[in-house]
XYZ file of C-alpha atoms in Angstrom:
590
model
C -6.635 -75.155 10.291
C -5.988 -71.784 11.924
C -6.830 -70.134 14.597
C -7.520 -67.254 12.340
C -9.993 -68.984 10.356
C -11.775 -70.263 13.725
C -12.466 -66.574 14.201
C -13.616 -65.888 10.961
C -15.815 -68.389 11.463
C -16.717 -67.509 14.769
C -17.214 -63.824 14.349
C -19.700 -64.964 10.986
C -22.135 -67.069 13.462
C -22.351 -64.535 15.890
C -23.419 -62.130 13.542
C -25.650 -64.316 12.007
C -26.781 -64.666 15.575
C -27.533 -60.922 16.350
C -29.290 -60.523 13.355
C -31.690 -63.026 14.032
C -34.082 -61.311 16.282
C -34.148 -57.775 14.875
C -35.035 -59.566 11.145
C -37.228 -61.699 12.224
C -39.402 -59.285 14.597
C -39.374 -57.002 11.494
C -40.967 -59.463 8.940
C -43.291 -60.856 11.676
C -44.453 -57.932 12.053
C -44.966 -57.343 8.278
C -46.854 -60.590 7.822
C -48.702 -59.934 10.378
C -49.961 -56.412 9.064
C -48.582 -54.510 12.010
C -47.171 -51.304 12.244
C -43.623 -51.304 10.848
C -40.866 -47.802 10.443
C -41.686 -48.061 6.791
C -45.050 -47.494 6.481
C -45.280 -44.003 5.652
C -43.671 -44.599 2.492
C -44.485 -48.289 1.287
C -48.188 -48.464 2.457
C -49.050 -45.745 -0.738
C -47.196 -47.600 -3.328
C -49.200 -50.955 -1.604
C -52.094 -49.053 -2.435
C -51.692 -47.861 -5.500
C -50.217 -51.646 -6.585
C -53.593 -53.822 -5.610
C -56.086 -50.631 -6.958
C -53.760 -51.217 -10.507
C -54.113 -55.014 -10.246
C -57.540 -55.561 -8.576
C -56.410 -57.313 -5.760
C -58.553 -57.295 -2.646
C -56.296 -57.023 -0.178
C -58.847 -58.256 2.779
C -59.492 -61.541 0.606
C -57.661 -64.299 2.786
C -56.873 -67.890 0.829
C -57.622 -71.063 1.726
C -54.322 -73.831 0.915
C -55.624 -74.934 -2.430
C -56.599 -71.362 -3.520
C -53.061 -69.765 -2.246
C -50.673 -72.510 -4.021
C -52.751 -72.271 -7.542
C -51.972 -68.544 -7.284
C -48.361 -69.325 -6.952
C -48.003 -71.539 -9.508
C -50.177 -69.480 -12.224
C -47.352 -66.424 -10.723
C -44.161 -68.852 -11.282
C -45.523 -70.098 -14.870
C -46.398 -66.829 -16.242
C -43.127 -65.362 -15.212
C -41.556 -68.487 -16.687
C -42.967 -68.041 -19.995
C -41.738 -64.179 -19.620
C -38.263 -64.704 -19.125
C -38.220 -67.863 -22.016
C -39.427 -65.056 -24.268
C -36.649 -62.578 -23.446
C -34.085 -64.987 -23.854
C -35.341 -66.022 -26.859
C -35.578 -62.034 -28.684
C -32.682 -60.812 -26.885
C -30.809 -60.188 -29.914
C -33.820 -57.186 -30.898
C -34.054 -56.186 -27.498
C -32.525 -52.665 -26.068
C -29.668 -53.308 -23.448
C -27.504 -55.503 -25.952
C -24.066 -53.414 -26.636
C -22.419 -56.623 -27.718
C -24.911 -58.055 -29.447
C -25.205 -61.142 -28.123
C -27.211 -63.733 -30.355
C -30.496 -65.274 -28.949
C -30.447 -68.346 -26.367
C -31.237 -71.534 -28.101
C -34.079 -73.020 -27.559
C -32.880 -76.062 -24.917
C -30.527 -73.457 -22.691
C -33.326 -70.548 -22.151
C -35.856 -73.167 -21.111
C -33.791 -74.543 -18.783
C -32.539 -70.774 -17.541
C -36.265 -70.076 -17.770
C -36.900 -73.055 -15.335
C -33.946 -73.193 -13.301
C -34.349 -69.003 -12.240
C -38.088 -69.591 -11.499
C -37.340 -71.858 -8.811
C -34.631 -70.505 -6.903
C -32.119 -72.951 -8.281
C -30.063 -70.333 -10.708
C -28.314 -73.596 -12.439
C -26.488 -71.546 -14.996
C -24.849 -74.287 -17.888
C -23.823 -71.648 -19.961
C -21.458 -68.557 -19.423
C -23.444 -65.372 -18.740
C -21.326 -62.586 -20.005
C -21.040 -64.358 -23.351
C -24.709 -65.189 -23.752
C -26.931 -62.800 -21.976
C -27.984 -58.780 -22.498
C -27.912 -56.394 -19.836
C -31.504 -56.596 -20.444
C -32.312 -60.067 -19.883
C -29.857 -59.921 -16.919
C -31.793 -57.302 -15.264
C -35.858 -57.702 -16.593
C -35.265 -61.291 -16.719
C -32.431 -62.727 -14.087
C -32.777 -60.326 -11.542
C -36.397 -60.400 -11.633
C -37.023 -63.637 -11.088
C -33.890 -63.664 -8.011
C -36.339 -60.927 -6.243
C -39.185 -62.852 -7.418
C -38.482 -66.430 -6.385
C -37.045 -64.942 -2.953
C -40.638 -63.601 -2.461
C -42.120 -67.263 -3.546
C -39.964 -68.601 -0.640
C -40.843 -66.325 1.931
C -44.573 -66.357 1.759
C -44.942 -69.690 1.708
C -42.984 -70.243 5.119
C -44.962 -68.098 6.559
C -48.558 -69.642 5.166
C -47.201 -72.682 6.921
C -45.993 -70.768 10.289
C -49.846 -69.198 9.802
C -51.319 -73.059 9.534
C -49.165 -73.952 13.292
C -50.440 -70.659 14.838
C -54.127 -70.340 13.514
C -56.971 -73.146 14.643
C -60.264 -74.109 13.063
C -59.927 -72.169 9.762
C -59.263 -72.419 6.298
C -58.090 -69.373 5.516
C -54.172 -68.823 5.352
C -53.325 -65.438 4.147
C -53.272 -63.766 0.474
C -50.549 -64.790 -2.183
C -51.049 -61.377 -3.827
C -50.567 -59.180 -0.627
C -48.037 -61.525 0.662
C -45.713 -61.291 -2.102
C -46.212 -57.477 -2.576
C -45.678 -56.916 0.957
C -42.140 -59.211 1.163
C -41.064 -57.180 -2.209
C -41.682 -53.802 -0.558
C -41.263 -54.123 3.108
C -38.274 -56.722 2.822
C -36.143 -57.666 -0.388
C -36.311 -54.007 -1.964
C -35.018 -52.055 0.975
C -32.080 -54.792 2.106
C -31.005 -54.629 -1.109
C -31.320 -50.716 -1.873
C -28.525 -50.863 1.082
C -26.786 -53.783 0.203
C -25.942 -52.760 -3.204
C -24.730 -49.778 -2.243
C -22.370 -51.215 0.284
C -21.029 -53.703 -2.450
C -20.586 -51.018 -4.849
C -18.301 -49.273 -2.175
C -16.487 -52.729 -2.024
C -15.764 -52.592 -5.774
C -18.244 -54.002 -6.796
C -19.472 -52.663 -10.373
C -22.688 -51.157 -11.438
C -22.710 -50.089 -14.882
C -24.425 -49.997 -18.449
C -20.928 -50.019 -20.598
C -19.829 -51.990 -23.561
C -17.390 -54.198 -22.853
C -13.859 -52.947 -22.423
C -10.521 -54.234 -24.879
C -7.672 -53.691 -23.319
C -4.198 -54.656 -23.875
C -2.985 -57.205 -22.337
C 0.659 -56.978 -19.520
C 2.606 -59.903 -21.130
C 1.851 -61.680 -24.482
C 0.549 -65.415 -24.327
C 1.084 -68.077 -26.700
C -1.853 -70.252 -27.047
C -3.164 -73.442 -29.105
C -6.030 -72.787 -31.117
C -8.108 -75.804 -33.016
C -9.974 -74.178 -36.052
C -13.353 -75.183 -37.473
C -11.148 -77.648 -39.689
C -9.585 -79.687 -36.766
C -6.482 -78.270 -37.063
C -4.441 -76.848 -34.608
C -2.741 -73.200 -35.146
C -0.386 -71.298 -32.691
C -1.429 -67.784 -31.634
C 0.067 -64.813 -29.497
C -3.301 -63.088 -27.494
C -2.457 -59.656 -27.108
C -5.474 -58.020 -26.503
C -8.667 -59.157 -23.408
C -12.189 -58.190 -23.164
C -13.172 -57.087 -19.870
C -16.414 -57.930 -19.148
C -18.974 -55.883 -17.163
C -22.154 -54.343 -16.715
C -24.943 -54.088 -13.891
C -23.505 -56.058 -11.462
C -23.850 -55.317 -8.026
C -27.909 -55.058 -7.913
C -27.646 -58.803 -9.193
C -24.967 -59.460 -6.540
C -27.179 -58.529 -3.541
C -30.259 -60.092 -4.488
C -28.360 -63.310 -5.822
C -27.064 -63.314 -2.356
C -29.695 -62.049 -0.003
C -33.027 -64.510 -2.013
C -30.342 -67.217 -2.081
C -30.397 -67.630 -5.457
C -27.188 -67.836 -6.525
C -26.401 -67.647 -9.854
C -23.537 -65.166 -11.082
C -23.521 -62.300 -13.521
C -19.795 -63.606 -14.470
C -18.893 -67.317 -15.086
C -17.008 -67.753 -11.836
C -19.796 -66.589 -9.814
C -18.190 -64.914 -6.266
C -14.653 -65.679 -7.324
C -15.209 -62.604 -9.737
C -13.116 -60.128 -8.628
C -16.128 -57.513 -9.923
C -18.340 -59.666 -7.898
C -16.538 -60.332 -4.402
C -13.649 -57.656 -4.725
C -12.811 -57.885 -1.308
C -13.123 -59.752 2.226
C -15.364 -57.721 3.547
C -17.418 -57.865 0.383
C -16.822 -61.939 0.673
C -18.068 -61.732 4.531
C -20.848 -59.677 3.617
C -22.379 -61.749 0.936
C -22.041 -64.959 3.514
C -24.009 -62.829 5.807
C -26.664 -61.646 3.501
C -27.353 -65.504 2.501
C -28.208 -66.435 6.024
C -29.656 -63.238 7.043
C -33.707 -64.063 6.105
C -33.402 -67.715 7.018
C -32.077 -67.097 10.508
C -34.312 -64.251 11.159
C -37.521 -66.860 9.646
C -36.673 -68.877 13.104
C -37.564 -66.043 15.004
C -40.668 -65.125 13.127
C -41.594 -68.431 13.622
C -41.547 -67.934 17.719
C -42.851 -65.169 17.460
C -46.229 -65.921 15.397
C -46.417 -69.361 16.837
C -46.091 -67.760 20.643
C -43.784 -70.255 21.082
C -40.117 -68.462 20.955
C -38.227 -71.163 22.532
C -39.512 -73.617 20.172
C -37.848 -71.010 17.460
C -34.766 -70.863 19.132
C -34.710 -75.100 19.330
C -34.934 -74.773 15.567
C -32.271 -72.304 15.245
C -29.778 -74.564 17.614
C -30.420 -77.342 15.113
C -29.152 -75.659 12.248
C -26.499 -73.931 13.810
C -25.315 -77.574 15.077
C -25.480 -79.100 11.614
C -24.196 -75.953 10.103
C -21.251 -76.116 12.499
C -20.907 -79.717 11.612
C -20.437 -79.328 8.013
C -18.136 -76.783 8.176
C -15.793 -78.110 10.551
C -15.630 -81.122 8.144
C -15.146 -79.402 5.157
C -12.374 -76.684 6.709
C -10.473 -79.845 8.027
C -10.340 -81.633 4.684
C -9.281 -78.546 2.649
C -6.911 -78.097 5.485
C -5.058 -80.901 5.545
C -4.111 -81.188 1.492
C -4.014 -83.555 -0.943
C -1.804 -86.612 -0.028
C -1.021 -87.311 -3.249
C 0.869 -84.131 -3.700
C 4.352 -85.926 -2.111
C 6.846 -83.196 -1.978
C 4.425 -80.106 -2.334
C 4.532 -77.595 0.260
C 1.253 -77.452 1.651
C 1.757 -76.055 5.210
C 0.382 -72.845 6.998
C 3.064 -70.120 6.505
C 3.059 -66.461 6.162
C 3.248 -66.286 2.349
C 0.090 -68.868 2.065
C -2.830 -70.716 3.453
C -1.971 -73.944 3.371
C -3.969 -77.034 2.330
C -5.434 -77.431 -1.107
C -5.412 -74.189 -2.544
C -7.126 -75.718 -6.330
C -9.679 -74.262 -7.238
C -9.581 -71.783 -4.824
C -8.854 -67.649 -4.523
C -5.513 -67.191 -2.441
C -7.360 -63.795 -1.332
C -9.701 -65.846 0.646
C -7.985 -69.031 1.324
C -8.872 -72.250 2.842
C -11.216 -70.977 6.299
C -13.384 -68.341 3.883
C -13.941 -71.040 0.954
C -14.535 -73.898 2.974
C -17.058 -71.656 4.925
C -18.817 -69.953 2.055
C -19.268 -73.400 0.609
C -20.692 -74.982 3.512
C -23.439 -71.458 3.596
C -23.986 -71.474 0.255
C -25.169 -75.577 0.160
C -26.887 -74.938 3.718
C -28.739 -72.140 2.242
C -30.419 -73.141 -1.675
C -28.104 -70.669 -2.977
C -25.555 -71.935 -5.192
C -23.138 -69.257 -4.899
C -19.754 -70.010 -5.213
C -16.041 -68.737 -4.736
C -14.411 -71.478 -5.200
C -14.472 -74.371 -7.034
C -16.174 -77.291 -5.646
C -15.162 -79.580 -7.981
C -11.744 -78.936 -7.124
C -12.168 -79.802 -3.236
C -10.637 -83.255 -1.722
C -12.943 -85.812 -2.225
C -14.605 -85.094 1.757
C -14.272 -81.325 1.456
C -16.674 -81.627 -1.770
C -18.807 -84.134 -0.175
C -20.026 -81.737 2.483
C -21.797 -79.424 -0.249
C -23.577 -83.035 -1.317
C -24.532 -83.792 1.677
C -25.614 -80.553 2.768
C -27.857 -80.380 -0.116
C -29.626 -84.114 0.301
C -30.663 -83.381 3.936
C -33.048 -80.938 2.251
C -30.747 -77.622 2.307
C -32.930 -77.622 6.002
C -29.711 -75.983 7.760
C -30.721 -72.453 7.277
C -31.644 -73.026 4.155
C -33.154 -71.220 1.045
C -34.954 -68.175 2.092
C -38.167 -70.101 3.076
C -37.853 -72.734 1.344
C -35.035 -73.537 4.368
C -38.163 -73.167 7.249
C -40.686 -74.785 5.226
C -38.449 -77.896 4.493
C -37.691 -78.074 8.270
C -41.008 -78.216 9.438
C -41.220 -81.505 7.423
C -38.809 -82.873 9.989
C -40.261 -81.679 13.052
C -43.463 -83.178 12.058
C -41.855 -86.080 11.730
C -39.629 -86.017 14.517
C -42.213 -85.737 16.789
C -44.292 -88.685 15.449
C -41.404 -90.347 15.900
C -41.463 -89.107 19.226
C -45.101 -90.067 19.953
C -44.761 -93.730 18.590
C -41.990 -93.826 21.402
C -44.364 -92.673 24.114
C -47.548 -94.525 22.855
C -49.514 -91.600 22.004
C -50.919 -89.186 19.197
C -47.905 -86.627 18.291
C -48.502 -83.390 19.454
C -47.036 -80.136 17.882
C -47.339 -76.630 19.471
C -51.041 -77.798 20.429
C -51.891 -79.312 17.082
C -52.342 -83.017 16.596
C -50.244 -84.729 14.437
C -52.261 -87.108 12.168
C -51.887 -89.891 9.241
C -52.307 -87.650 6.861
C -49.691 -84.979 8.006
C -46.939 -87.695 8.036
C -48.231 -89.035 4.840
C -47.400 -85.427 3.556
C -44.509 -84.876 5.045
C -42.849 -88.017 3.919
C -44.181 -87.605 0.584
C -42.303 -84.391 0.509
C -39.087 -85.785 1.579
C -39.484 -89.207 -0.939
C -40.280 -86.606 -4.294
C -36.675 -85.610 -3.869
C -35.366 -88.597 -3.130
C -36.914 -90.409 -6.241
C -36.304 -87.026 -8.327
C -32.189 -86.769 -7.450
C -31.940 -90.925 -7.632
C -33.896 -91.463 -10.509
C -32.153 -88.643 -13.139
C -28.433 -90.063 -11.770
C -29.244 -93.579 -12.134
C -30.224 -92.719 -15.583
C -27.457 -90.384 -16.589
C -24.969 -93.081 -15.366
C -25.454 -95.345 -17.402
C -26.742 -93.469 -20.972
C -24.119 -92.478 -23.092
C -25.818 -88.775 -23.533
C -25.209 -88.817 -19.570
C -21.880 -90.073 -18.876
C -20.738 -87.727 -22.258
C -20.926 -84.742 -20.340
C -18.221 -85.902 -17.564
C -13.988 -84.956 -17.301
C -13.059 -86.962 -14.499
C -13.657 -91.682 -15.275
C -14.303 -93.507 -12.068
C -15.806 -91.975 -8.545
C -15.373 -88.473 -9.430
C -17.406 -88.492 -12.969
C -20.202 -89.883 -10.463
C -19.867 -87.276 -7.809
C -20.476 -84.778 -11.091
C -23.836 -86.520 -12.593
C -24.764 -86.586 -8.846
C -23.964 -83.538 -7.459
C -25.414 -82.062 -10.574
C -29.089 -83.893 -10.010
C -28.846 -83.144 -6.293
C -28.148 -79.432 -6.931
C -30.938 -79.134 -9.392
C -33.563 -80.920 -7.645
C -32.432 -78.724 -4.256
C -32.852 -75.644 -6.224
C -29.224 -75.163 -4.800
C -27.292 -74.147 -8.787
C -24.370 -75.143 -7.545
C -22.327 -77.964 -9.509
C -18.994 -79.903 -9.524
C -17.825 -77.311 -12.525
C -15.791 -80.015 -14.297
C -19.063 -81.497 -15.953
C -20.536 -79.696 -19.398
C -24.117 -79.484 -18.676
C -25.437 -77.506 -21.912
C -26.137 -80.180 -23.728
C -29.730 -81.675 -24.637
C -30.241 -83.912 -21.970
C -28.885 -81.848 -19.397
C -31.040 -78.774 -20.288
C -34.004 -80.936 -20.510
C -33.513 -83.277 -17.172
C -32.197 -80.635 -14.571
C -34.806 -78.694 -15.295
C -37.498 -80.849 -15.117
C -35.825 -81.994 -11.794
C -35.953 -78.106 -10.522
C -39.351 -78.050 -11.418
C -39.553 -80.679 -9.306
C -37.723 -80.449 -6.968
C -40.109 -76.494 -5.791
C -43.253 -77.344 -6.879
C -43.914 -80.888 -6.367
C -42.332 -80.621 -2.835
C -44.521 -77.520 -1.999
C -47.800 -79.280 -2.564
C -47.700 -81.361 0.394
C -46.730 -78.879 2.405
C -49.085 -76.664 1.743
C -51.286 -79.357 2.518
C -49.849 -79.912 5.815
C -50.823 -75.868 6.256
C -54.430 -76.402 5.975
C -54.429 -79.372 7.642
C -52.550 -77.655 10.610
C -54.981 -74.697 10.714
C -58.636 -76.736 10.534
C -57.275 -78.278 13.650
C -58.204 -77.053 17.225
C -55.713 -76.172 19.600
C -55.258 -78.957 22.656
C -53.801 -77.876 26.258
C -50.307 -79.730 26.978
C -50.456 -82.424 29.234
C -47.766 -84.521 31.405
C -47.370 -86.515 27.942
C -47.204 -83.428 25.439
C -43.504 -84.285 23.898
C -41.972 -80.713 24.480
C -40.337 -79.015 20.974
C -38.366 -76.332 23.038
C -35.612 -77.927 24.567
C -32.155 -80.000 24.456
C -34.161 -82.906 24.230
C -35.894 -81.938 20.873
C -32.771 -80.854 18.869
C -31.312 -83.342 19.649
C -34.021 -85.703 18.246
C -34.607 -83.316 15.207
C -30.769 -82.994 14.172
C -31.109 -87.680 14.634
C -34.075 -87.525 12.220
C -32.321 -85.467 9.521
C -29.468 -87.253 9.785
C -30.813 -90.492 10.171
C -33.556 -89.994 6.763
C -30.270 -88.944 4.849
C -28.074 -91.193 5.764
C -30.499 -94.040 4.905
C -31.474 -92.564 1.379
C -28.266 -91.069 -0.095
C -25.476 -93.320 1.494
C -24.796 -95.821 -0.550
C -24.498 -93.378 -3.962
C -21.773 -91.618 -1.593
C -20.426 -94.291 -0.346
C -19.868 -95.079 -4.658
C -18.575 -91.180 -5.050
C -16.634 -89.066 -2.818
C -15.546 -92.105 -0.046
C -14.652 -93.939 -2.585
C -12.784 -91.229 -4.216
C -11.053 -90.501 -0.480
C -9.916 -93.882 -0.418
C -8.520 -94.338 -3.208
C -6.681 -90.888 -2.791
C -5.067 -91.848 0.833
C -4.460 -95.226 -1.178
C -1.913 -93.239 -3.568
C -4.486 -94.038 -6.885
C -5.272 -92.180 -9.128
C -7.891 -92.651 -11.744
């Protein structure tokens, strides 16, 4: 560890930090149907949108009637992008003619981009259009965002409001997030990424010859293998950099190129690299603040905010020291800090951003649900991957997904301060609101539909020969893979220990049922918990009102994260990555 990458660090939380109030007094103020800079221009097109669609815009929803609009939104834009993927091939925006999906790998593309997760088992620039990139991919990255966003704030809505059913419109919301907040960030963002580097084009691919010659084994169709000298390379491209932003910025997460952020035509630079990290926390830190701010509680924001940034600090500190200090097993390697390199366990890894910027962007991009990657994380040390695991069990609550991150962390303050109020001897109060039975039965039911979900598809896969097929590493390692690749899916995080081929059958079939999951079945309940929260009156604090502003209640809330995960996910790490540490600081390899 360097000093260096301290201040990267550093420098990447306190702008995180400043952006936080500006972001989220701007989309407070947009939920809330206030006056915002943009008005002039986006209220018309508003206009025009719900007199196209028929949407009364004054209608408000209650819980029940707001999530069946969002699901009948996610399955009919499902259904849209299966269809694309599946006529591709006679679809404009093809200039390499790339064949149709099958039917197993567009259904679970289909399901994994509908719910944030962007798990991407296949290779993108070999098997998708420009056109089902853009109408299809892209689409559902600004339209998933949206999902995310609108439903944090229907909960943040059920804390503030009192003796009503009524929780906002799904319609307006959404239209209003695409106009007011995802269009415009990434208008700018895209631009500032194509002045990175960053491409933006409609071109066939380019053949190019290639510097030096290489002589490579190739198996034919027959099983035999023939010696060949490559002398010419595709270069991939295409409409990159409006992907980039949004994949970023709605923490989605899944790359236009196979190597995701380690692209060069995708993360061309540092600041490009630092500016992606800072788009994926952007809307999640700034939700904090919105949260104060609607709630009229902005402390009680902040106390969230210091929560994540502890855990977030946490993770990253671990993961930076075990890149840092190198593989063990490496006797004789050079694998110190110098002037010519970074030191540390450089696998898997970009030298252009080195040890600080991958260990960080993999701790953000498992923090937030987004999946993004540049660098491999299944080439970290056996603790350095672990983090992204871990990071993804608690709930992907530090930060988090762009709603999805708030949402998820409101399950843990409800139960953090019943846990508070069995410790007092009386009924849990949060931000005036009672905290009943059937809240905590919600809220736990939340957390135990992932648990069961991520468990249940890696107990099976462990011990099927369909499952275990699709590892490279034997022992701890080939679990860490099946695991990591439930507990991304079911986190709608798309991230995934890269060694394990997941485009098979079973792998199509069960990670996308898990990130069907893994969004909808975890959003019932909390919608739930929404309308309970807002039929409830509002009750004056008294001398035994637990308070959710201060030291006190981070610290409790960070416990009951860490305490829930720890007691649901440790022994299935304890059978992985420790395992896999121990054995590597033993001198074993497997």
């Amino acid at each position: 560890m360097t000093a260096n990458g301290w201040l990267q660090i550093g420098f990447f939380l306190f702008v995180i930090f400043a952006l936080t109030k500006p972001l989220g007094v701007f989309m407070a103020r947009v939920f809330n149907r206030e006056k915002t800079f943009l008005d002039f221009a986006l209220r018309p097109i508003e206009r025009l949108i719900y007199r196209v669609t028929g949407v009364h815009e004054e209608h408000e929803m209650a819980w029940t009637e707001y999530t069946a609009a969002m699901l009948l939104f996610s399955g009919v834009s499902m259904a849209l992008l299966y269809l694309i993927e599946r006529t591709q091939k006679w679809l404009p925006f093809n200039p390499q003619g790339l064949a149709n999906v099958d039917p197993g790998l567009a259904w679970g593309t289909a399901a994994s981009f509908t719910t944030n997760t962007n798990w991407q088992s296949y290779v993108p620039e070999t098997t998708m259009s420009y056109l089902t990139q853009m109408a299809g991919l892209a689409y559902h990255n600004f339209a998933s965002a949206a999902v995310g966003i609108v439903l944090a704030i229907v909960v943040v809505r059920g804390i503030a409001r009192k003796e009503t059913d009524r929780l906002g419109n799904f319609w307006v919301d959404t239209t209003r997030c695409l106009l007011w907040v995802l269009l415009p960030l990434c208008l700018v963002g895209s631009l500032v990424l194509v002045s990175q580097g960053v491409i933006q084009n409609l071109k066939a691919y380019t053949t190019v010859a290639v510097v030096e010659p290489q002589t490579v084994q190739v198996t034919g169709a027959d099983g035999k293998t023939s010696t060949q000298t490559v002398r010419q390379q595709i270069i991939a491209q295409g409409p990159v950099a409006s992907q980039e932003v949004i994949k970023e910025l709605g923490t989605n997460g899944g790359g236009f190129f196979n190597t995701n952020s380690a692209h060069p035509f995708e993360n061309p630079t540092p600041l490009a690299n630092f500016f992606e990290l800072v788009l994926i926390f952007a809307i999640p830190s700034g939700l904090t603040y919105t949260l104060g701010r609607m709630t009229g509680s902005q402390r009680h924001g902040w106390a969230v905010w210091a929560a994540m940034t502890f855990l977030f600090l946490a993770g990253v500190t671990a993961a930076y020291w075990a890149e840092a200090r190198g593989n063990p097993q490496l006797a004789g390697t050079d694998q110190a800090v110098s002037a010519m390199q970074s030191g540390g366990n450089m696998e898997g890894k970009e030298v252009r951003f080195g040890i600080a910027n991958s260990a960080l962007f993999a701790t953000v991009t498992t923090d937030a649900s987004c999946g993004a990657v540049n660098s491999m994380h299944d080439s970290f040390t056996p603790l350095g991957g672990m983090i992204p695991l871990i990071n993804i069990m608690l709930g992907e609550v530090v930060f988090g997904g762009v709603g999805a991150g708030l949402y998820g962390m409101i399950v843990f303050v409800i139960l953090a301060v019943f846990i508070a109020g069995l410790m007092v001897g009386r009924t849990p109060e949060y931000l005036g609101k009672k905290i009943e039975s059937y809240d905590v039965k919600m809220a736990m039911l939340a957390v135990l539909i992932l648990t069961f979900t991520i468990l249940g598809f890696s107990a099976f896969a462990v011990v099927e020969p369909f499952g275990t097929a699709g590892i490279s590493n034997p022992g701890p390692h080939g679990l860490s893979q099946i695991l990591y690749a439930y507990v991304s899916s079911t986190g709608n995080n798309g991230s995934a220990f890269g060694g394990i081929n997941a485009n098979t059958l079973w792998y199509n079939t069960s990670t996308g049922v898990a990130q069907l999951l893994g969004r909808f079945f975890m959003i019932i309940p909390i919608m739930a918990i929404a309308g309970s929260l807002a039929k409830k009156k509002t009750v004056p604090e008294s001398a035994g009102t637990f308070p959710v502003t201060g030291a006190l209640f981070t610290t409790l809330l960070v416990s009951t994260i860490l305490i829930v995960g720890a007691l649901t996910f440790f022994p299935a790490l304890s059978l992985g990555p420790i395992l896999e540490h121990l054995l590597m600081m033993a001198g074993k390899a497997f």
